[in-house]
PDB file of C-alpha atoms in Angstrom:
ATOM      1  CA  MET A   1       0.066   0.261   0.003  1.00 66.00           C
ATOM      2  CA  ALA A   2       1.175   3.371  -0.858  1.00 87.00           C
ATOM      3  CA  ILE A   3       0.084   4.777   2.557  1.00 92.00           C
ATOM      4  CA  VAL A   4       2.766   4.247   5.342  1.00 93.00           C
ATOM      5  CA  VAL A   5       1.653   4.403   8.906  1.00 95.00           C
ATOM      6  CA  LYS A   6       4.676   5.971  11.127  1.00 96.00           C
ATOM      7  CA  LEU A   7       3.084   5.061  14.466  1.00 96.00           C
ATOM      8  CA  ASP A   8       6.295   3.104  15.617  1.00 95.00           C
ATOM      9  CA  ASP A   9       8.525   6.127  14.877  1.00 95.00           C
ATOM     10  CA  LEU A  10       5.617   8.054  17.184  1.00 96.00           C
ATOM     11  CA  LEU A  11       5.754   5.743  19.802  1.00 97.00           C
ATOM     12  CA  HIS A  12       9.424   5.767  20.154  1.00 96.00           C
ATOM     13  CA  ASP A  13       9.841   9.721  20.038  1.00 96.00           C
ATOM     14  CA  ARG A  14       7.294   9.725  22.619  1.00 96.00           C
ATOM     15  CA  ARG A  15       8.699   6.983  24.637  1.00 97.00           C
ATOM     16  CA  MET A  16       5.453   5.340  24.707  1.00 97.00           C
ATOM     17  CA  THR A  17       4.483   1.599  24.345  1.00 97.00           C
ATOM     18  CA  LEU A  18       1.553   0.155  22.182  1.00 96.00           C
ATOM     19  CA  THR A  19       0.153  -1.060  25.459  1.00 96.00           C
ATOM     20  CA  GLU A  20       0.204   2.190  27.048  1.00 97.00           C
ATOM     21  CA  LEU A  21      -1.309   3.840  23.651  1.00 97.00           C
ATOM     22  CA  ALA A  22      -3.923   1.152  23.398  1.00 97.00           C
ATOM     23  CA  ASP A  23      -5.259   1.813  26.954  1.00 96.00           C
ATOM     24  CA  GLN A  24      -5.583   5.697  26.038  1.00 96.00           C
ATOM     25  CA  VAL A  25      -7.227   5.348  23.064  1.00 96.00           C
ATOM     26  CA  GLY A  26      -9.552   2.551  24.159  1.00 95.00           C
ATOM     27  CA  MET A  27      -8.229  -0.034  21.284  1.00 94.00           C
ATOM     28  CA  THR A  28      -7.078  -3.624  21.460  1.00 96.00           C
ATOM     29  CA  LEU A  29      -3.330  -4.108  21.433  1.00 96.00           C
ATOM     30  CA  ALA A  30      -3.797  -6.527  18.315  1.00 96.00           C
ATOM     31  CA  ASN A  31      -5.832  -3.930  16.115  1.00 95.00           C
ATOM     32  CA  LEU A  32      -3.182  -1.416  17.169  1.00 96.00           C
ATOM     33  CA  SER A  33      -0.354  -4.071  16.169  1.00 96.00           C
ATOM     34  CA  ILE A  34      -2.466  -4.552  12.604  1.00 96.00           C
ATOM     35  CA  LEU A  35      -2.215  -0.624  12.304  1.00 95.00           C
ATOM     36  CA  LYS A  36       1.556  -0.171  13.084  1.00 94.00           C
ATOM     37  CA  THR A  37       2.306  -3.185  10.797  1.00 93.00           C
ATOM     38  CA  GLY A  38       0.846  -1.647   8.078  1.00 90.00           C
ATOM     39  CA  LYS A  39      -1.421  -4.484   7.488  1.00 93.00           C
ATOM     40  CA  ALA A  40      -4.439  -2.423   8.223  1.00 93.00           C
ATOM     41  CA  ARG A  41      -6.566  -1.499   5.134  1.00 92.00           C
ATOM     42  CA  ALA A  42      -8.643   1.267   6.775  1.00 94.00           C
ATOM     43  CA  ILE A  43      -8.714   3.691   9.765  1.00 94.00           C
ATOM     44  CA  ARG A  44     -11.762   5.324  11.319  1.00 95.00           C
ATOM     45  CA  PHE A  45     -11.662   8.979  11.607  1.00 97.00           C
ATOM     46  CA  SER A  46     -12.574   8.662  15.089  1.00 96.00           C
ATOM     47  CA  THR A  47      -9.650   6.076  15.680  1.00 96.00           C
ATOM     48  CA  LEU A  48      -7.400   8.759  14.012  1.00 96.00           C
ATOM     49  CA  GLU A  49      -8.593  11.605  15.929  1.00 97.00           C
ATOM     50  CA  ALA A  50      -7.898   9.356  19.220  1.00 97.00           C
ATOM     51  CA  ILE A  51      -4.603   8.329  18.558  1.00 97.00           C
ATOM     52  CA  CYS A  52      -3.615  11.926  17.270  1.00 97.00           C
ATOM     53  CA  GLU A  53      -5.191  13.250  20.671  1.00 97.00           C
ATOM     54  CA  ALA A  54      -2.772  10.398  22.694  1.00 97.00           C
ATOM     55  CA  LEU A  55       0.337  11.333  20.708  1.00 97.00           C
ATOM     56  CA  SER A  56      -0.201  14.835  20.508  1.00 96.00           C
ATOM     57  CA  CYS A  57       0.557  14.568  16.704  1.00 97.00           C
ATOM     58  CA  GLN A  58      -1.140  15.620  13.397  1.00 97.00           C
ATOM     59  CA  PRO A  59      -2.723  12.986  11.118  1.00 97.00           C
ATOM     60  CA  GLY A  60       0.137  13.925   8.841  1.00 96.00           C
ATOM     61  CA  ASP A  61       2.552  12.751  11.506  1.00 97.00           C
ATOM     62  CA  LEU A  62       0.880   9.324  11.365  1.00 96.00           C
ATOM     63  CA  LEU A  63       0.164   8.764   7.768  1.00 96.00           C
ATOM     64  CA  GLN A  64       2.781   9.302   4.564  1.00 94.00           C
ATOM     65  CA  PHE A  65       1.893   8.620   1.102  1.00 93.00           C
ATOM     66  CA  GLU A  66       4.769   7.102  -0.894  1.00 89.00           C
ATOM     67  CA  PRO A  67       4.206   7.366  -4.651  1.00 86.00           C
ATOM     68  CA  GLN A  68       7.167   4.989  -5.451  1.00 80.00           C
ATOM     69  CA  ARG A  69       5.471   2.089  -3.649  1.00 67.00           C
ATOM     70  CA  ALA A  70       2.249   2.721  -5.266  1.00 57.00           C
ATOM     71  CA  GLU A  71       4.113   2.057  -8.572  1.00 61.00           C
ATOM     72  CA  ARG A  72       5.743  -0.860  -7.594  1.00 66.00           C
ATOM     73  CA  GLU A  73       2.295  -2.194  -6.354  1.00 63.00           C
ATOM     74  CA  ARG A  74      -0.078  -1.399  -9.033  1.00 61.00           C
ATOM     75  CA  PRO A  75      -0.839  -4.443 -10.951  1.00 62.00           C
ATOM     76  CA  ALA A  76      -0.111  -4.503 -14.661  1.00 58.00           C
ATOM     77  CA  LYS A  77      -2.724  -3.272 -16.836  1.00 59.00           C
ATOM     78  CA  ARG A  78      -4.657  -5.916 -18.884  1.00 57.00           C
ATOM     79  CA  SER A  79      -4.648  -5.912 -22.530  1.00 54.00           C
ATOM     80  CA  ALA A  80      -7.836  -5.328 -24.335  1.00 56.00           C
ATOM     81  CA  SER A  81      -7.227  -8.553 -26.441  1.00 55.00           C
ATOM     82  CA  ARG A  82      -7.413 -11.659 -25.149  1.00 51.00           C
TER      83      ARG A  82
END
């Protein structure tokens, strides 16, 4: 996915564990771990808001778009003739 979640960097900068963040935002450790490892396919705005509040950050501090990653992951175009 071309969107990279920088949760691990933010947690390190704030000297906070994933468990502490989970307690503050009311999420399970498993769901936060999925987000942290980049395996999440979506995030609710309410979740994003809670994480940003707990980490005193902006959504752009947490999420980053990497166009080169999008190019690598884009499936090859199918030809019109089969």
